[in-house]
Coordinates of C-alpha atoms and ligand atoms in Angstrom, one line a residue:
X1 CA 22.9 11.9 -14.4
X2 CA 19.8 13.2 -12.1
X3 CA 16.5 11.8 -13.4
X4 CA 13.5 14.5 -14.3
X5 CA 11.5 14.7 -11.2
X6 CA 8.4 15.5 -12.5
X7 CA 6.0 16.1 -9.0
X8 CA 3.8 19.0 -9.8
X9 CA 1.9 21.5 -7.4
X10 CA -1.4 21.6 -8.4
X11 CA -2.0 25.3 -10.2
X12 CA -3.7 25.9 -13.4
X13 CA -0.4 25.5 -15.3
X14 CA 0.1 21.6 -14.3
X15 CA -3.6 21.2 -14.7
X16 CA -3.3 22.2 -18.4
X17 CA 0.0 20.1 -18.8
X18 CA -1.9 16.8 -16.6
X19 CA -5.4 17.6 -18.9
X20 CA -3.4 17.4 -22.0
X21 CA -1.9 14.1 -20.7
X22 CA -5.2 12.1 -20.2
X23 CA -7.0 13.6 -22.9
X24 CA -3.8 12.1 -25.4
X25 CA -4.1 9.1 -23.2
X26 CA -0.9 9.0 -20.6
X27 CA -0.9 8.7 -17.0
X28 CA -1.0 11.2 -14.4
X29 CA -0.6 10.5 -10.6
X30 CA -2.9 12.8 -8.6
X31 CA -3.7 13.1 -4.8
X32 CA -7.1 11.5 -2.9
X33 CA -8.0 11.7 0.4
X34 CA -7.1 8.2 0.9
X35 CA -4.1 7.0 -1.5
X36 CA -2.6 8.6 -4.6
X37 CA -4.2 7.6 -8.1
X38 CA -2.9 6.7 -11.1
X39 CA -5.4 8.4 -13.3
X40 CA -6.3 8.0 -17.0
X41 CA -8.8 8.4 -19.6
X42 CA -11.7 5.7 -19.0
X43 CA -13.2 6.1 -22.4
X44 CA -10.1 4.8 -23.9
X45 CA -8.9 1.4 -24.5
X46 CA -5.3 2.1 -24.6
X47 CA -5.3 4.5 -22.0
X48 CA -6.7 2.1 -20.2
X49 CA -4.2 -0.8 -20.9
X50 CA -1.3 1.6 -20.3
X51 CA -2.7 1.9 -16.7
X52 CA -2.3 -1.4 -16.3
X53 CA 1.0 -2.4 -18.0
X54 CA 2.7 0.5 -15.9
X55 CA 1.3 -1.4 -12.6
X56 CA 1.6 -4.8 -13.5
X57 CA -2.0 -5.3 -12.2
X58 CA -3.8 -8.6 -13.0
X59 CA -6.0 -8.3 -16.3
X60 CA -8.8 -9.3 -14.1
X61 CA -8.7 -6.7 -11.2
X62 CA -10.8 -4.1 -12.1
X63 CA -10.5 -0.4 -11.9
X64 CA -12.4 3.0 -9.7
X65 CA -13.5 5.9 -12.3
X66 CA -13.4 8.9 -10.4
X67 CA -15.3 12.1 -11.0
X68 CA -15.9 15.4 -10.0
X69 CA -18.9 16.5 -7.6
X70 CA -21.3 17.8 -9.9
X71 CA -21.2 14.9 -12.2
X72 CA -24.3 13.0 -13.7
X73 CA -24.2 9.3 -12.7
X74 CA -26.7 8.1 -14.6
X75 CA -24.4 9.4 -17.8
X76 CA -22.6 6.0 -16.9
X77 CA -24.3 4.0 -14.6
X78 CA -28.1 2.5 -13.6
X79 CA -28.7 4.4 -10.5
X80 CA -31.0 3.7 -7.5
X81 CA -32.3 5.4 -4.8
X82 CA -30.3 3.3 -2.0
X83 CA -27.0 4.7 -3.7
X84 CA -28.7 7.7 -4.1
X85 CA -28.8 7.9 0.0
X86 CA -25.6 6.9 0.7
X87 CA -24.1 9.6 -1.4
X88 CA -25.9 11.9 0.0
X89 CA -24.5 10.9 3.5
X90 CA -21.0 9.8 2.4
X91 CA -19.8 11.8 -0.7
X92 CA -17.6 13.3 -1.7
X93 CA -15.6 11.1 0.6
X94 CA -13.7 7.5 0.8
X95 CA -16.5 5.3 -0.4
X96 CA -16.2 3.9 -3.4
X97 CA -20.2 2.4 -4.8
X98 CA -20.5 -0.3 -7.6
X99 CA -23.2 -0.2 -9.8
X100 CA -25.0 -1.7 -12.8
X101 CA -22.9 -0.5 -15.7
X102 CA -24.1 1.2 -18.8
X103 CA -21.0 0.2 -20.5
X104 CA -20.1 3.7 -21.4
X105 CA -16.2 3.7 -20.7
X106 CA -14.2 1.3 -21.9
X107 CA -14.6 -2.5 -21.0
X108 CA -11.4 -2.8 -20.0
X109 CA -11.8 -0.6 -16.4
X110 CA -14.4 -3.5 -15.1
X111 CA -12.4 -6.2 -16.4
X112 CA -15.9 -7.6 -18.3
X113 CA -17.9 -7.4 -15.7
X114 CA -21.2 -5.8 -16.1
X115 CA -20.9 -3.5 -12.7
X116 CA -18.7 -0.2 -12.6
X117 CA -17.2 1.2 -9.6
X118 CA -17.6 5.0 -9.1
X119 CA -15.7 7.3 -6.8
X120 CA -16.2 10.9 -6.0
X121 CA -13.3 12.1 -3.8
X122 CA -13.2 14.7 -1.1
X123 CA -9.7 16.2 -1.9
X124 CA -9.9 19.3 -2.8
X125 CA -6.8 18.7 -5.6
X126 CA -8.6 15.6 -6.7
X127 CA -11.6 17.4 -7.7
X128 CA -9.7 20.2 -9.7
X129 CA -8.4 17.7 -11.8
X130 CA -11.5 16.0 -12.1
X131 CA -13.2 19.5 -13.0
X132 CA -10.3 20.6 -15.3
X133 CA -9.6 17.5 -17.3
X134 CA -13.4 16.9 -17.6
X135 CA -13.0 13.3 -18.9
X136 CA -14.1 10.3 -16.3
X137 CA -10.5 9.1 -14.5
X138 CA -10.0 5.5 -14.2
X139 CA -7.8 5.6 -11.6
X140 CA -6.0 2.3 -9.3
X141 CA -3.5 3.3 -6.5
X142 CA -0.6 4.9 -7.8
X143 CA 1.8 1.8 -7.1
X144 CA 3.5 -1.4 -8.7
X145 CA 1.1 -3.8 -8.2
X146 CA 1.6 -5.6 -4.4
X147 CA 3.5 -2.8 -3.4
X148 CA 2.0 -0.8 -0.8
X149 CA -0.1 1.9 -1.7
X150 CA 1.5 5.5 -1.6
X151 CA 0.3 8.3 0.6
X152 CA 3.3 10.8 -0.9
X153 CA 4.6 12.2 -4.1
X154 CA 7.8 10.9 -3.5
X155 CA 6.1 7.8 -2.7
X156 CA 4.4 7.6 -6.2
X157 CA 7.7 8.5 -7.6
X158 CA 9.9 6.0 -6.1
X159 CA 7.5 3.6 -7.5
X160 CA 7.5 5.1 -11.0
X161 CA 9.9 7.8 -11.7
X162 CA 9.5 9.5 -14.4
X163 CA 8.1 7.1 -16.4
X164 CA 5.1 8.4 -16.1
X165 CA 4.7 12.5 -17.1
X166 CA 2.8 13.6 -14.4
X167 CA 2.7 13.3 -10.4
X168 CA 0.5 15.8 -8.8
X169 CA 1.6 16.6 -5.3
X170 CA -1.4 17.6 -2.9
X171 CA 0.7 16.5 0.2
X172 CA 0.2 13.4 2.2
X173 CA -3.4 11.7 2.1
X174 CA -5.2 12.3 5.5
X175 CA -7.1 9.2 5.1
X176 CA -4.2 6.7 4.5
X177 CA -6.2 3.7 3.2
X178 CA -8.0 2.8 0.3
X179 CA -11.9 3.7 -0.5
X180 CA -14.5 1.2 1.1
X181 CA -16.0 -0.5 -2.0
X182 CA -19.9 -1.1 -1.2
X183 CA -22.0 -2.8 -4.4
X184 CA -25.3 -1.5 -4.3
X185 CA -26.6 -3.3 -7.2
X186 CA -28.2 -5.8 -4.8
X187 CA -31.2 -5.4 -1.9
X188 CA -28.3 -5.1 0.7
X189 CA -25.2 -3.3 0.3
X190 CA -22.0 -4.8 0.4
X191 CA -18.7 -4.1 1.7
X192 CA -16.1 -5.6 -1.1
X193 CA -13.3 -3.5 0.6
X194 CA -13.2 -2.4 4.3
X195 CA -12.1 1.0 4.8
X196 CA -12.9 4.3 6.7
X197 CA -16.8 4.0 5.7
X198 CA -17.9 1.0 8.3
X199 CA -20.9 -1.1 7.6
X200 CA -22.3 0.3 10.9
X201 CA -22.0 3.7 8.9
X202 CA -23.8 2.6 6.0
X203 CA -26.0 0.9 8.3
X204 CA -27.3 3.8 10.3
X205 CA -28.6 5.5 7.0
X206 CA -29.9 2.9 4.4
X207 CA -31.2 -0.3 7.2
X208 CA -29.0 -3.0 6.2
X209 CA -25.2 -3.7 5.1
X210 CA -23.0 -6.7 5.0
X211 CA -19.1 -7.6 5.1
X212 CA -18.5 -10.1 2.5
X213 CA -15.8 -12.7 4.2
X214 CA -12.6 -12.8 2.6
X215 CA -12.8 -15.3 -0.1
X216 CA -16.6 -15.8 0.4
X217 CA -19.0 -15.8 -2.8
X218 CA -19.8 -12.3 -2.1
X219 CA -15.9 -11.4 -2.4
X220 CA -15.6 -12.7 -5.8
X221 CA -17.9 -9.5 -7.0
X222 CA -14.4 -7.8 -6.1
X223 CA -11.8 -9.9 -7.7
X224 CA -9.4 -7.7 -6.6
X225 CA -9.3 -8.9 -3.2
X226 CA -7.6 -11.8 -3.6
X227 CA -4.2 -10.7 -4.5
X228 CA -1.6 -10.2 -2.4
X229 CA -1.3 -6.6 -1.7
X230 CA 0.8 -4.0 0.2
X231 CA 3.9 -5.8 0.7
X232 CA 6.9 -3.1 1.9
X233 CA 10.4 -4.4 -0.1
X234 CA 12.3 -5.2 3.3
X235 CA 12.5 -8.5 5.7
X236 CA 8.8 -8.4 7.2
X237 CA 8.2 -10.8 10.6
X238 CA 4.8 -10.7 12.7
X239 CA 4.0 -11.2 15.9
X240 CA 0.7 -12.0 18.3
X241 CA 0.1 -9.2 20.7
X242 CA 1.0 -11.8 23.7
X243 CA 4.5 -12.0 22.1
X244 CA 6.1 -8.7 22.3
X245 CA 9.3 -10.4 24.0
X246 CA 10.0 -12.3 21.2
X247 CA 9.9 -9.5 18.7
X248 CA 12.1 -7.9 21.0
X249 CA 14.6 -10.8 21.0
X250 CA 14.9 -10.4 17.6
X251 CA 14.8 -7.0 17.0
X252 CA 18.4 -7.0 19.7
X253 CA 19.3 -9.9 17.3
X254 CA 19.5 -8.0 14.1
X255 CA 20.9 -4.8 15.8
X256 CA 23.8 -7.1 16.9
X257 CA 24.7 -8.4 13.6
X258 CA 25.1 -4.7 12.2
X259 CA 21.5 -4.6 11.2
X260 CA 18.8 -2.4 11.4
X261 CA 15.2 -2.7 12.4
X262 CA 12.1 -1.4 12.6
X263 CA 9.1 -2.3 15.1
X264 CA 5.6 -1.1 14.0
X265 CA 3.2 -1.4 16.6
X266 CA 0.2 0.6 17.9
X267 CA 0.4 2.9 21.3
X268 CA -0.2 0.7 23.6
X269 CA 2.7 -1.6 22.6
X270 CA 4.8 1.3 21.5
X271 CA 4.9 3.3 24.9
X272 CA 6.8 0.6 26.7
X273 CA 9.7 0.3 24.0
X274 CA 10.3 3.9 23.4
X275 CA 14.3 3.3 23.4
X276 CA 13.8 1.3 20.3
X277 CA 13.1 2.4 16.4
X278 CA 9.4 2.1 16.7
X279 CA 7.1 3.4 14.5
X280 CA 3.3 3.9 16.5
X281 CA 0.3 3.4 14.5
X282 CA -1.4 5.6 17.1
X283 CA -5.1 4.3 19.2
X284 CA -7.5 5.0 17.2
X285 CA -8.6 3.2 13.6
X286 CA -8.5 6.5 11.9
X287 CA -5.3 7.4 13.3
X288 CA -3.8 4.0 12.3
X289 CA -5.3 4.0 8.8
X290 CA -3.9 7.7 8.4
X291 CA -0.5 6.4 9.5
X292 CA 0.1 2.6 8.3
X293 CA 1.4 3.2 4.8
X294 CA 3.4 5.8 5.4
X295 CA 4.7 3.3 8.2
X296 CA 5.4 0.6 5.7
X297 CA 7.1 3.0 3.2
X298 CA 9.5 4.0 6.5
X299 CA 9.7 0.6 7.3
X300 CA 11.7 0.3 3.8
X301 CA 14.3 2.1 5.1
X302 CA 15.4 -0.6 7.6
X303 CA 17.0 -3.9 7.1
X304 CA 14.1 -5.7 9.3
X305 CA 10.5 -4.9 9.6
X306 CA 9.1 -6.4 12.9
X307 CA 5.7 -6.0 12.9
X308 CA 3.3 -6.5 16.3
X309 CA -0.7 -7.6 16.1
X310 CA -3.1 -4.9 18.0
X311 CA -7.0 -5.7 19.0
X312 CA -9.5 -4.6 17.0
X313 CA -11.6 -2.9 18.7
X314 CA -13.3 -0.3 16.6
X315 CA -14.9 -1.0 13.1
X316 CA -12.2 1.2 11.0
X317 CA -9.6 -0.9 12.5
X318 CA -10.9 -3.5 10.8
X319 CA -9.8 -2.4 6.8
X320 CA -6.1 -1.5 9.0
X321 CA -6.1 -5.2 10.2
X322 CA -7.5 -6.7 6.3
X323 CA -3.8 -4.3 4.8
X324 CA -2.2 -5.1 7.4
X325 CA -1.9 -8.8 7.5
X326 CA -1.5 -8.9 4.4
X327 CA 1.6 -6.6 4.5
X328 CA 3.4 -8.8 6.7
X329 CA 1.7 -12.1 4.7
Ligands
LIG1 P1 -7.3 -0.2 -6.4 O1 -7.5 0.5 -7.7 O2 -6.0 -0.7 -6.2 O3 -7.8 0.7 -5.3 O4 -8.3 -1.4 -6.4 C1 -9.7 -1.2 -6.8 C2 -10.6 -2.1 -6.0 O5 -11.9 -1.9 -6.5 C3 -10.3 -3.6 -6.2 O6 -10.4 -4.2 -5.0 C4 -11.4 -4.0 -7.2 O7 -11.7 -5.4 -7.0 C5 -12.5 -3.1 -6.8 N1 -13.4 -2.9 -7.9 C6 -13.2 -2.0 -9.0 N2 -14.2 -2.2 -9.9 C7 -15.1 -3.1 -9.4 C8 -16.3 -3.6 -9.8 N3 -16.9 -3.3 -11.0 N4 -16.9 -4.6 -9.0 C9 -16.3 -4.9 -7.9 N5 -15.2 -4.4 -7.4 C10 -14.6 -3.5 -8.1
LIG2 MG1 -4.2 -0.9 -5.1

């Protein structure tokens, strides 16, 4: 028997359908310009909770509301005029700011801490949900916690089927990783997450703006950055840059045995090995962060994912590097 495949366009029938799912607590999967979300009510507690049973997540990994342009941030957070500056420069768009909270939603999106994390995203079907439901959307990537992140409907859906009501389709995400997280609850910003907004970015328009190392003091105001994240469900193997022969060796290895495999590599690697399955992250960060995900979820369609290091050698391939790694872990 066929499963209900329930991946909507986005029209003002699905929006009624997807604002009566929130507003009665239930899940709905909805485009961003970076990853899909897995959006529910943030005023409610079991909404909430749901969010985070139907991931998996760690109780202690806390959770993005996302609104709509024209929202009011002071209706939930303490604002100041440093974040007030960066939105002006960066939103709506991929950067996610962390403020002082005023508690409004429910606890459980901050996990007890007293910060919330706000997001205001650029996609055009993002923000008519956010507009149409008119409730604030606590939203993680729509995926099983460690899996990697989708950049598809089908994507969300392989994940989740239909146990959730409601997947929005607004095509693949141009921007392919996850929002930079920046607190600005301090003197200096700081980058929790790397991503397509750079701290030279951020620099250029508020001064000053810091990385905080993984694992550092400064990375346990995100506490989500510790897991293990993004992990594609094949065989994963790594390679340094200077190694390509080996990766080579064993991709003709696992091709022998009646296998298949997958090399994921960026351009410079890939245009030498174009008789093999190669998937090419491209030059550019914003090309690779546009393209590594929907790499990974390819790569699940091999026996072997062989995966090949590249130099980073502009700031945005920095966040492609962090998700990366830690796909092939
Ligand atoms: P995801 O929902 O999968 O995109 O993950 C959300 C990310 O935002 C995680 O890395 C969290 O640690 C981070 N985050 C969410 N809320 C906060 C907060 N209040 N303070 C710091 N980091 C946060
Ligand atoms: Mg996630």
């Amino acid at each position: 028997m066929s499963e209900f495949v329930n991946i909507y366009k986005i029209d003002d029938n699905s929006l009624k359908n997807a604002k009566y799912y929130v507003t009665h607590n239930m899940l709905v999967a909805f485009p961003t310009e970076t990853v899909y979300g897995l959006g529910c009510n943030a005023l409610s507690d079991e909404a909430v909770k749901a969010v985070y049973a139907a991931k998996g997540r760690p109780s202690d990994n806390p959770l993005i509301v996302h609104l709509p342009t024209d929202c009011s941030y002071e209706d939930y957070v303490f604002d100041n005029p440093m974040a007030g500056d960066l939105r002006q420069a960066f939103l709506p768009g991929p950067l996610t700011l962390v403020y002082k909270s005023k508690n409004v939603v429910s606890p459980l999106v901050s996990c007890g801490l007293d910060t919330l994390a706000i997001r205001v995203p650029a996609h055009e079907g993002a923000q008519r949900f956010l507009r149409y439901v008119g409730i604030p959307i606590a939203a993680p990537s729509a995926n099983v916690s460690k899996h990697v992140s989708p950049v598809t409907a089908m994507h969300v859906y392989r994940d989740f089927g239909s146990s959730i009501p409601m997947i929005l389709d607004g095509g693949r995400c141009e921007g392919g990783i996850e929002s930079t997280v920046l607190d600005v609850t301090g003197d200096v910003p700081v980058i929790l997450r790397k991503g397509l907004v750079t701290a030279e970015m951020v620099k250029k328009v508020v001064g000053a703006c810091v990385y905080a190392g993984d694992g550092s003091e400064l990375s346990k105001r995100s506490p989500g950055t510790k897991y293990r994240h993004y992990c594609p469900k094949t065989e994963t193997k790594l390679f340094e840059r200077s190694q390509v022969n080996g990766a080579l060796a064993l991709y003709d290895d696992c091709v022998e045995s009646g296998k298949t495999a997958l090399i994921m590599c960026d351009s410079s690697v890939a245009k030498d090995i174009s008789d093999k399955n190669v998937f090419d992250l491209g030059e550019s960060g914003n090309v690779m962060a546009n393209r590594l995900y929907y790499g990974l979820h390819e790569g699940e369609k091999y026996d072997l994912l062989i995966g090949i290091k590249f130099d980073v050698d502009d700031e945005v391939k920095l966040g492609v590097e962090n998700r990366f790694l830690k796909a092939f872990g």
